[in-house]
Amino acid sequence: MTSEILISPEPQALIDTALALIVERILTAVGERQSCAIALSGGSTPQPLYAALAGADLPWQQIHIFWGDERYVPAEHPDSNYGMAKQVWLDLVPIPPANIHPMPTDLTEPQLAAAEYERQITTYFVPATGAIPVFDIILLGIGDDGHTASLFPHTAALTVVDRLVTIGDKDGQPRITFTFPLINQARSVIFLISGTSKQAALAEIFAPMGDLAAYPARGVRPQGELLWLLDAAAGEQLGSGT
Ligand code: 6PG
């Protein structure tokens, strides 16, 4: 794993940096493997990044969009991570509908949805028996509590190692989420983090000794590269570098 922290002076510079790095990695993936599989994060931070990606000149036919986590709500619900990315980005670019892979949130049980999404992922990647699929890019954020994706502190999802997708639990509300084994198989994991509210969690995540159960983002240690893209408000207590 290679790890790097890049701190941008303000939120727009953070988005500009993230856009350039993600476009570069998408083009590299398509150049090397004729395809790019990217998993999106949700929440509010990535929304301007997704809007900027809508203006990028990319090989949309070769790009496949997945989600690293999803709230268990319909696509048209205001909390839907898929609905947000669709509105600000995916509806605005010529990406084939078959290349967009939202997490199912219309099944009777979240457990069924997690299993179905895992099936969709393995159908797309067709990994060797027992191998874990390798996403080219996984975008992540962190909550003020140090969660990432829908891997929340002190929840069962943190210990799931025999599945690719599982159930997250946010204060009793079900989520669908990638597991650590799937996240950590990625070629590139990129955190996009903005604002002073994330400072305390970042300090705990980067502490030499810490509690993964309390700050789950500590568990993100991909076999490929790990980029922490922060604005100065979020990264004030951290230095650039690794
Ligand atoms: C989600 C996300 C989640 C998010 C953090 C940060 O579904 O909410 O995937 O992990 O990245 O909660 O959210 P903000 O960007 O809104 O602070």
PDB file of C-alpha atoms and ligand atoms in Angstrom:
ATOM      1  CA  MET A   1       0.000   0.000   0.000  1.00  0.00           C
ATOM      2  CA  THR A   2       1.170   3.518  -0.830  1.00  0.00           C
ATOM      3  CA  SER A   3      -0.461   6.262   1.213  1.00  0.00           C
ATOM      4  CA  GLU A   4      -0.444   9.995   0.641  1.00  0.00           C
ATOM      5  CA  ILE A   5      -2.173  12.995   2.196  1.00  0.00           C
ATOM      6  CA  LEU A   6      -2.883  15.968  -0.071  1.00  0.00           C
ATOM      7  CA  ILE A   7      -4.249  19.081   1.614  1.00  0.00           C
ATOM      8  CA  SER A   8      -5.914  21.716  -0.569  1.00  0.00           C
ATOM      9  CA  PRO A   9      -6.253  25.320   0.665  1.00  0.00           C
ATOM     10  CA  GLU A  10     -10.035  25.475   0.299  1.00  0.00           C
ATOM     11  CA  PRO A  11     -13.021  23.364  -0.812  1.00  0.00           C
ATOM     12  CA  GLN A  12     -12.968  24.262  -4.517  1.00  0.00           C
ATOM     13  CA  ALA A  13      -9.267  23.463  -4.780  1.00  0.00           C
ATOM     14  CA  LEU A  14     -10.040  20.122  -3.120  1.00  0.00           C
ATOM     15  CA  ILE A  15     -12.626  19.348  -5.787  1.00  0.00           C
ATOM     16  CA  ASP A  16     -10.254  20.454  -8.568  1.00  0.00           C
ATOM     17  CA  THR A  17      -7.505  18.203  -7.200  1.00  0.00           C
ATOM     18  CA  ALA A  18      -9.864  15.256  -6.791  1.00  0.00           C
ATOM     19  CA  LEU A  19     -11.233  15.709 -10.300  1.00  0.00           C
ATOM     20  CA  ALA A  20      -7.767  15.719 -11.878  1.00  0.00           C
ATOM     21  CA  LEU A  21      -6.612  12.653  -9.919  1.00  0.00           C
ATOM     22  CA  ILE A  22      -9.779  10.661 -10.625  1.00  0.00           C
ATOM     23  CA  VAL A  23      -9.791  11.519 -14.337  1.00  0.00           C
ATOM     24  CA  GLU A  24      -6.135  10.466 -14.507  1.00  0.00           C
ATOM     25  CA  ARG A  25      -6.887   7.129 -12.845  1.00  0.00           C
ATOM     26  CA  ILE A  26      -9.948   6.468 -15.003  1.00  0.00           C
ATOM     27  CA  LEU A  27      -7.927   7.083 -18.181  1.00  0.00           C
ATOM     28  CA  THR A  28      -5.099   4.884 -16.897  1.00  0.00           C
ATOM     29  CA  ALA A  29      -7.515   2.032 -16.127  1.00  0.00           C
ATOM     30  CA  VAL A  30      -9.170   2.270 -19.532  1.00  0.00           C
ATOM     31  CA  GLY A  31      -5.787   2.540 -21.242  1.00  0.00           C
ATOM     32  CA  GLU A  32      -4.460  -0.545 -19.465  1.00  0.00           C
ATOM     33  CA  ARG A  33      -7.587  -2.716 -19.167  1.00  0.00           C
ATOM     34  CA  GLN A  34     -10.146  -1.163 -21.532  1.00  0.00           C
ATOM     35  CA  SER A  35     -12.467  -0.537 -18.592  1.00  0.00           C
ATOM     36  CA  CYS A  36     -12.722   1.292 -15.281  1.00  0.00           C
ATOM     37  CA  ALA A  37     -14.863   0.147 -12.364  1.00  0.00           C
ATOM     38  CA  ILE A  38     -15.384   2.932  -9.844  1.00  0.00           C
ATOM     39  CA  ALA A  39     -17.411   2.777  -6.624  1.00  0.00           C
ATOM     40  CA  LEU A  40     -18.886   6.048  -5.404  1.00  0.00           C
ATOM     41  CA  SER A  41     -19.334   7.331  -1.878  1.00  0.00           C
ATOM     42  CA  GLY A  42     -22.405   9.188  -0.739  1.00  0.00           C
ATOM     43  CA  GLY A  43     -23.130  12.053   1.572  1.00  0.00           C
ATOM     44  CA  SER A  44     -22.691  15.729   0.714  1.00  0.00           C
ATOM     45  CA  THR A  45     -18.929  16.117   0.223  1.00  0.00           C
ATOM     46  CA  PRO A  46     -18.642  14.382  -3.154  1.00  0.00           C
ATOM     47  CA  GLN A  47     -21.615  16.165  -4.748  1.00  0.00           C
ATOM     48  CA  PRO A  48     -19.562  19.016  -6.306  1.00  0.00           C
ATOM     49  CA  LEU A  49     -17.008  16.471  -7.470  1.00  0.00           C
ATOM     50  CA  TYR A  50     -19.716  14.490  -9.251  1.00  0.00           C
ATOM     51  CA  ALA A  51     -21.014  17.687 -10.837  1.00  0.00           C
ATOM     52  CA  ALA A  52     -17.475  18.426 -12.063  1.00  0.00           C
ATOM     53  CA  LEU A  53     -17.146  14.881 -13.473  1.00  0.00           C
ATOM     54  CA  ALA A  54     -20.240  15.589 -15.563  1.00  0.00           C
ATOM     55  CA  GLY A  55     -18.124  18.103 -17.470  1.00  0.00           C
ATOM     56  CA  ALA A  56     -15.176  15.790 -18.019  1.00  0.00           C
ATOM     57  CA  ASP A  57     -14.389  14.284 -21.415  1.00  0.00           C
ATOM     58  CA  LEU A  58     -14.232  10.600 -20.493  1.00  0.00           C
ATOM     59  CA  PRO A  59     -14.644   7.257 -22.319  1.00  0.00           C
ATOM     60  CA  TRP A  60     -18.105   6.724 -20.835  1.00  0.00           C
ATOM     61  CA  GLN A  61     -18.667   3.454 -22.701  1.00  0.00           C
ATOM     62  CA  GLN A  62     -15.785   1.898 -20.758  1.00  0.00           C
ATOM     63  CA  ILE A  63     -16.711   3.226 -17.329  1.00  0.00           C
ATOM     64  CA  HIS A  64     -18.823   1.223 -14.871  1.00  0.00           C
ATOM     65  CA  ILE A  65     -20.277   2.980 -11.845  1.00  0.00           C
ATOM     66  CA  PHE A  66     -20.996   1.170  -8.581  1.00  0.00           C
ATOM     67  CA  TRP A  67     -21.725   2.428  -5.059  1.00  0.00           C
ATOM     68  CA  GLY A  68     -19.688   1.616  -1.969  1.00  0.00           C
ATOM     69  CA  ASP A  69     -22.712   2.097   0.239  1.00  0.00           C
ATOM     70  CA  GLU A  70     -26.344   3.112   0.092  1.00  0.00           C
ATOM     71  CA  ARG A  71     -29.110   4.104   2.410  1.00  0.00           C
ATOM     72  CA  TYR A  72     -31.986   1.626   2.266  1.00  0.00           C
ATOM     73  CA  VAL A  73     -34.382   4.041   0.590  1.00  0.00           C
ATOM     74  CA  PRO A  74     -35.914   4.289  -2.889  1.00  0.00           C
ATOM     75  CA  ALA A  75     -33.809   5.903  -5.630  1.00  0.00           C
ATOM     76  CA  GLU A  76     -36.075   8.957  -5.642  1.00  0.00           C
ATOM     77  CA  HIS A  77     -35.657   9.489  -1.878  1.00  0.00           C
ATOM     78  CA  PRO A  78     -33.622  12.631  -1.022  1.00  0.00           C
ATOM     79  CA  ASP A  79     -31.189  10.495   1.006  1.00  0.00           C
ATOM     80  CA  SER A  80     -30.360   8.180  -1.915  1.00  0.00           C
ATOM     81  CA  ASN A  81     -26.666   8.216  -2.817  1.00  0.00           C
ATOM     82  CA  TYR A  82     -27.577   6.837  -6.248  1.00  0.00           C
ATOM     83  CA  GLY A  83     -30.248   9.497  -6.713  1.00  0.00           C
ATOM     84  CA  MET A  84     -27.789  12.274  -5.890  1.00  0.00           C
ATOM     85  CA  ALA A  85     -25.097  11.067  -8.322  1.00  0.00           C
ATOM     86  CA  LYS A  86     -27.733  10.438 -11.019  1.00  0.00           C
ATOM     87  CA  GLN A  87     -29.108  13.969 -10.699  1.00  0.00           C
ATOM     88  CA  VAL A  88     -25.850  15.954 -10.677  1.00  0.00           C
ATOM     89  CA  TRP A  89     -23.737  13.693 -12.934  1.00  0.00           C
ATOM     90  CA  LEU A  90     -24.971  10.497 -14.524  1.00  0.00           C
ATOM     91  CA  ASP A  91     -28.083  11.921 -16.179  1.00  0.00           C
ATOM     92  CA  LEU A  92     -25.837  14.534 -17.825  1.00  0.00           C
ATOM     93  CA  VAL A  93     -23.310  12.255 -19.569  1.00  0.00           C
ATOM     94  CA  PRO A  94     -23.607   9.613 -22.344  1.00  0.00           C
ATOM     95  CA  ILE A  95     -22.859   6.650 -20.084  1.00  0.00           C
ATOM     96  CA  PRO A  96     -24.790   3.525 -21.084  1.00  0.00           C
ATOM     97  CA  PRO A  97     -27.500   2.724 -18.515  1.00  0.00           C
ATOM     98  CA  ALA A  98     -26.117  -0.827 -18.314  1.00  0.00           C
ATOM     99  CA  ASN A  99     -22.872   0.669 -16.964  1.00  0.00           C
ATOM    100  CA  ILE A 100     -24.630   2.106 -13.918  1.00  0.00           C
ATOM    101  CA  HIS A 101     -25.001  -0.399 -11.076  1.00  0.00           C
ATOM    102  CA  PRO A 102     -27.009   1.043  -8.181  1.00  0.00           C
ATOM    103  CA  MET A 103     -27.357  -0.968  -5.006  1.00  0.00           C
ATOM    104  CA  PRO A 104     -30.843  -2.555  -4.931  1.00  0.00           C
ATOM    105  CA  THR A 105     -32.970  -0.931  -2.225  1.00  0.00           C
ATOM    106  CA  ASP A 106     -36.337  -2.253  -3.331  1.00  0.00           C
ATOM    107  CA  LEU A 107     -36.085  -5.788  -1.966  1.00  0.00           C
ATOM    108  CA  THR A 108     -38.103  -6.829   1.065  1.00  0.00           C
ATOM    109  CA  GLU A 109     -35.012  -7.340   3.241  1.00  0.00           C
ATOM    110  CA  PRO A 110     -31.684  -5.442   3.226  1.00  0.00           C
ATOM    111  CA  GLN A 111     -29.929  -8.780   3.640  1.00  0.00           C
ATOM    112  CA  LEU A 112     -31.351  -9.901   0.289  1.00  0.00           C
ATOM    113  CA  ALA A 113     -30.186  -6.649  -1.282  1.00  0.00           C
ATOM    114  CA  ALA A 114     -26.650  -7.116   0.024  1.00  0.00           C
ATOM    115  CA  ALA A 115     -26.522 -10.646  -1.373  1.00  0.00           C
ATOM    116  CA  GLU A 116     -27.938  -9.481  -4.699  1.00  0.00           C
ATOM    117  CA  TYR A 117     -25.385  -6.688  -5.018  1.00  0.00           C
ATOM    118  CA  GLU A 118     -22.593  -9.096  -4.215  1.00  0.00           C
ATOM    119  CA  ARG A 119     -23.920 -11.305  -7.015  1.00  0.00           C
ATOM    120  CA  GLN A 120     -23.962  -8.333  -9.402  1.00  0.00           C
ATOM    121  CA  ILE A 121     -20.366  -7.446  -8.504  1.00  0.00           C
ATOM    122  CA  THR A 122     -19.098 -10.982  -9.020  1.00  0.00           C
ATOM    123  CA  THR A 123     -21.073 -11.264 -12.259  1.00  0.00           C
ATOM    124  CA  TYR A 124     -19.382  -8.106 -13.536  1.00  0.00           C
ATOM    125  CA  PHE A 125     -15.835  -8.973 -12.449  1.00  0.00           C
ATOM    126  CA  VAL A 126     -16.004 -12.790 -12.811  1.00  0.00           C
ATOM    127  CA  PRO A 127     -13.184 -13.179 -10.239  1.00  0.00           C
ATOM    128  CA  ALA A 128     -11.175 -16.383 -10.034  1.00  0.00           C
ATOM    129  CA  THR A 129     -12.632 -18.842  -7.518  1.00  0.00           C
ATOM    130  CA  GLY A 130     -12.186 -17.370  -4.052  1.00  0.00           C
ATOM    131  CA  ALA A 131     -10.608 -14.165  -5.373  1.00  0.00           C
ATOM    132  CA  ILE A 132     -11.940 -10.777  -4.322  1.00  0.00           C
ATOM    133  CA  PRO A 133     -12.883  -8.394  -7.155  1.00  0.00           C
ATOM    134  CA  VAL A 134     -10.505  -5.476  -7.710  1.00  0.00           C
ATOM    135  CA  PHE A 135     -12.143  -2.104  -8.194  1.00  0.00           C
ATOM    136  CA  ASP A 136     -10.015   0.421 -10.033  1.00  0.00           C
ATOM    137  CA  ILE A 137     -11.202   3.270  -7.816  1.00  0.00           C
ATOM    138  CA  ILE A 138     -13.215   3.367  -4.603  1.00  0.00           C
ATOM    139  CA  LEU A 139     -14.219   6.817  -3.374  1.00  0.00           C
ATOM    140  CA  LEU A 140     -14.849   7.192   0.342  1.00  0.00           C
ATOM    141  CA  GLY A 141     -15.695   9.854   2.878  1.00  0.00           C
ATOM    142  CA  ILE A 142     -15.667   9.810   6.646  1.00  0.00           C
ATOM    143  CA  GLY A 143     -18.324  10.832   9.094  1.00  0.00           C
ATOM    144  CA  ASP A 144     -17.620  13.009  12.128  1.00  0.00           C
ATOM    145  CA  ASP A 145     -17.654   9.716  14.059  1.00  0.00           C
ATOM    146  CA  GLY A 146     -14.949   8.169  11.886  1.00  0.00           C
ATOM    147  CA  HIS A 147     -17.206   5.849   9.916  1.00  0.00           C
ATOM    148  CA  THR A 148     -16.593   5.229   6.249  1.00  0.00           C
ATOM    149  CA  ALA A 149     -18.925   3.821   3.628  1.00  0.00           C
ATOM    150  CA  SER A 150     -21.632   2.476   5.943  1.00  0.00           C
ATOM    151  CA  LEU A 151     -19.136   0.834   8.275  1.00  0.00           C
ATOM    152  CA  PHE A 152     -20.208   2.505  11.496  1.00  0.00           C
ATOM    153  CA  PRO A 153     -18.451   2.340  14.861  1.00  0.00           C
ATOM    154  CA  HIS A 154     -19.030  -0.772  16.986  1.00  0.00           C
ATOM    155  CA  THR A 155     -21.239  -2.489  14.413  1.00  0.00           C
ATOM    156  CA  ALA A 156     -21.216  -6.071  13.158  1.00  0.00           C
ATOM    157  CA  ALA A 157     -20.317  -4.948   9.622  1.00  0.00           C
ATOM    158  CA  LEU A 158     -16.775  -4.161  10.786  1.00  0.00           C
ATOM    159  CA  THR A 159     -16.053  -7.824  11.418  1.00  0.00           C
ATOM    160  CA  VAL A 160     -17.526  -9.263   8.218  1.00  0.00           C
ATOM    161  CA  VAL A 161     -14.642 -10.809   6.294  1.00  0.00           C
ATOM    162  CA  ASP A 162     -16.369 -13.556   4.302  1.00  0.00           C
ATOM    163  CA  ARG A 163     -18.618 -11.301   2.233  1.00  0.00           C
ATOM    164  CA  LEU A 164     -18.082  -8.477  -0.242  1.00  0.00           C
ATOM    165  CA  VAL A 165     -21.240  -6.604   0.681  1.00  0.00           C
ATOM    166  CA  THR A 166     -23.066  -6.548   3.996  1.00  0.00           C
ATOM    167  CA  ILE A 167     -25.585  -4.651   6.081  1.00  0.00           C
ATOM    168  CA  GLY A 168     -24.553  -1.408   7.742  1.00  0.00           C
ATOM    169  CA  ASP A 169     -26.340  -0.051  10.777  1.00  0.00           C
ATOM    170  CA  LYS A 170     -26.661   3.677  11.330  1.00  0.00           C
ATOM    171  CA  ASP A 171     -28.543   4.120  14.607  1.00  0.00           C
ATOM    172  CA  GLY A 172     -30.838   1.246  13.705  1.00  0.00           C
ATOM    173  CA  GLN A 173     -31.353   2.409  10.122  1.00  0.00           C
ATOM    174  CA  PRO A 174     -30.205  -0.257   7.622  1.00  0.00           C
ATOM    175  CA  ARG A 175     -27.588   0.505   5.019  1.00  0.00           C
ATOM    176  CA  ILE A 176     -25.923  -1.621   2.335  1.00  0.00           C
ATOM    177  CA  THR A 177     -22.138  -1.385   2.387  1.00  0.00           C
ATOM    178  CA  PHE A 178     -18.933  -2.770   0.941  1.00  0.00           C
ATOM    179  CA  THR A 179     -16.946  -4.721   3.495  1.00  0.00           C
ATOM    180  CA  PHE A 180     -13.316  -4.070   4.382  1.00  0.00           C
ATOM    181  CA  PRO A 181     -12.074  -7.040   2.302  1.00  0.00           C
ATOM    182  CA  LEU A 182     -13.659  -5.609  -0.846  1.00  0.00           C
ATOM    183  CA  ILE A 183     -12.547  -2.034  -0.148  1.00  0.00           C
ATOM    184  CA  ASN A 184      -8.993  -3.126   0.634  1.00  0.00           C
ATOM    185  CA  GLN A 185      -8.644  -5.051  -2.631  1.00  0.00           C
ATOM    186  CA  ALA A 186      -8.956  -1.854  -4.684  1.00  0.00           C
ATOM    187  CA  ARG A 187      -6.190  -0.472  -6.889  1.00  0.00           C
ATOM    188  CA  SER A 188      -6.937   3.017  -5.613  1.00  0.00           C
ATOM    189  CA  VAL A 189      -8.928   4.184  -2.598  1.00  0.00           C
ATOM    190  CA  ILE A 190      -9.510   7.915  -2.485  1.00  0.00           C
ATOM    191  CA  PHE A 191     -10.908   9.679   0.579  1.00  0.00           C
ATOM    192  CA  LEU A 192     -12.516  13.070  -0.045  1.00  0.00           C
ATOM    193  CA  ILE A 193     -12.837  14.969   3.223  1.00  0.00           C
ATOM    194  CA  SER A 194     -13.814  18.570   3.846  1.00  0.00           C
ATOM    195  CA  GLY A 195     -14.548  20.769   6.839  1.00  0.00           C
ATOM    196  CA  THR A 196     -13.510  21.316  10.435  1.00  0.00           C
ATOM    197  CA  SER A 197     -16.075  18.789  11.693  1.00  0.00           C
ATOM    198  CA  LYS A 198     -13.839  15.992  10.411  1.00  0.00           C
ATOM    199  CA  GLN A 199     -10.677  17.123  12.275  1.00  0.00           C
ATOM    200  CA  ALA A 200     -11.248  15.117  15.446  1.00  0.00           C
ATOM    201  CA  ALA A 201     -12.050  11.906  13.585  1.00  0.00           C
ATOM    202  CA  LEU A 202      -9.012  12.355  11.336  1.00  0.00           C
ATOM    203  CA  ALA A 203      -6.756  12.783  14.353  1.00  0.00           C
ATOM    204  CA  GLU A 204      -8.052   9.468  15.730  1.00  0.00           C
ATOM    205  CA  ILE A 205      -7.811   7.738  12.357  1.00  0.00           C
ATOM    206  CA  PHE A 206      -4.175   8.777  11.956  1.00  0.00           C
ATOM    207  CA  ALA A 207      -3.204   8.188  15.599  1.00  0.00           C
ATOM    208  CA  PRO A 208      -0.381   5.623  15.808  1.00  0.00           C
ATOM    209  CA  MET A 209      -2.396   3.546  18.257  1.00  0.00           C
ATOM    210  CA  GLY A 210      -6.145   3.576  17.961  1.00  0.00           C
ATOM    211  CA  ASP A 211      -9.360   1.635  18.026  1.00  0.00           C
ATOM    212  CA  LEU A 212     -10.645   0.504  14.633  1.00  0.00           C
ATOM    213  CA  ALA A 213     -14.018  -0.361  16.159  1.00  0.00           C
ATOM    214  CA  ALA A 214     -14.383   3.233  17.312  1.00  0.00           C
ATOM    215  CA  TYR A 215     -12.958   4.772  14.137  1.00  0.00           C
ATOM    216  CA  PRO A 216     -13.671   2.336  11.293  1.00  0.00           C
ATOM    217  CA  ALA A 217     -11.858   4.366   8.611  1.00  0.00           C
ATOM    218  CA  ARG A 218      -8.677   3.044  10.308  1.00  0.00           C
ATOM    219  CA  GLY A 219      -9.515  -0.264   8.673  1.00  0.00           C
ATOM    220  CA  VAL A 220      -9.039   1.052   5.139  1.00  0.00           C
ATOM    221  CA  ARG A 221      -5.618  -0.234   4.125  1.00  0.00           C
ATOM    222  CA  PRO A 222      -5.879  -1.081   0.400  1.00  0.00           C
ATOM    223  CA  GLN A 223      -3.405  -3.286  -1.430  1.00  0.00           C
ATOM    224  CA  GLY A 224      -3.064  -0.463  -3.944  1.00  0.00           C
ATOM    225  CA  GLU A 225      -2.796   3.253  -3.311  1.00  0.00           C
ATOM    226  CA  LEU A 226      -4.542   5.214  -0.567  1.00  0.00           C
ATOM    227  CA  LEU A 227      -5.060   8.920  -1.172  1.00  0.00           C
ATOM    228  CA  TRP A 228      -6.384  11.253   1.517  1.00  0.00           C
ATOM    229  CA  LEU A 229      -7.690  14.377  -0.224  1.00  0.00           C
ATOM    230  CA  LEU A 230      -8.482  16.978   2.400  1.00  0.00           C
ATOM    231  CA  ASP A 231      -9.153  20.688   2.487  1.00  0.00           C
ATOM    232  CA  ALA A 232      -7.251  22.813   5.013  1.00  0.00           C
ATOM    233  CA  ALA A 233     -10.284  22.962   7.294  1.00  0.00           C
ATOM    234  CA  ALA A 234     -10.292  19.177   7.641  1.00  0.00           C
ATOM    235  CA  GLY A 235      -6.550  18.627   7.578  1.00  0.00           C
ATOM    236  CA  GLU A 236      -5.455  21.400   9.932  1.00  0.00           C
ATOM    237  CA  GLN A 237      -4.067  18.956  12.515  1.00  0.00           C
ATOM    238  CA  LEU A 238      -2.358  16.736   9.950  1.00  0.00           C
ATOM    239  CA  GLY A 239       0.723  17.371   7.850  1.00  0.00           C
ATOM    240  CA  SER A 240       0.956  16.591   4.114  1.00  0.00           C
ATOM    241  CA  GLY A 241       2.930  13.569   3.108  1.00  0.00           C
ATOM    242  CA  THR A 242       2.103  10.064   4.191  1.00  0.00           C
TER     243      THR A 242
HETATM  244  C1  6PG B   1     -23.013   7.948   3.144  1.00  0.00           C
HETATM  245  C2  6PG B   1     -21.546   7.907   2.828  1.00  0.00           C
HETATM  246  C3  6PG B   1     -20.776   8.148   4.082  1.00  0.00           C
HETATM  247  C4  6PG B   1     -20.215   9.539   3.899  1.00  0.00           C
HETATM  248  C5  6PG B   1     -19.854  10.158   5.211  1.00  0.00           C
HETATM  249  C6  6PG B   1     -19.505  11.643   5.019  1.00  0.00           C
HETATM  250  O1  6PG B   1     -23.786   7.153   2.591  1.00  0.00           O
HETATM  251  O2  6PG B   1     -23.375   8.874   3.906  1.00  0.00           O
HETATM  252  O3  6PG B   1     -21.096   7.054   1.986  1.00  0.00           O
HETATM  253  O4  6PG B   1     -19.780   7.253   4.376  1.00  0.00           O
HETATM  254  O5  6PG B   1     -19.069   9.480   3.055  1.00  0.00           O
HETATM  255  O6  6PG B   1     -20.974  10.046   6.072  1.00  0.00           O
HETATM  256  O7  6PG B   1     -20.670  12.289   4.609  1.00  0.00           O
HETATM  257  P1  6PG B   1     -20.603  13.863   4.270  1.00  0.00           P
HETATM  258  O8  6PG B   1     -19.801  13.991   3.016  1.00  0.00           O
HETATM  259  O9  6PG B   1     -22.052  14.260   4.069  1.00  0.00           O
HETATM  260  O10 6PG B   1     -19.958  14.538   5.449  1.00  0.00           O
END
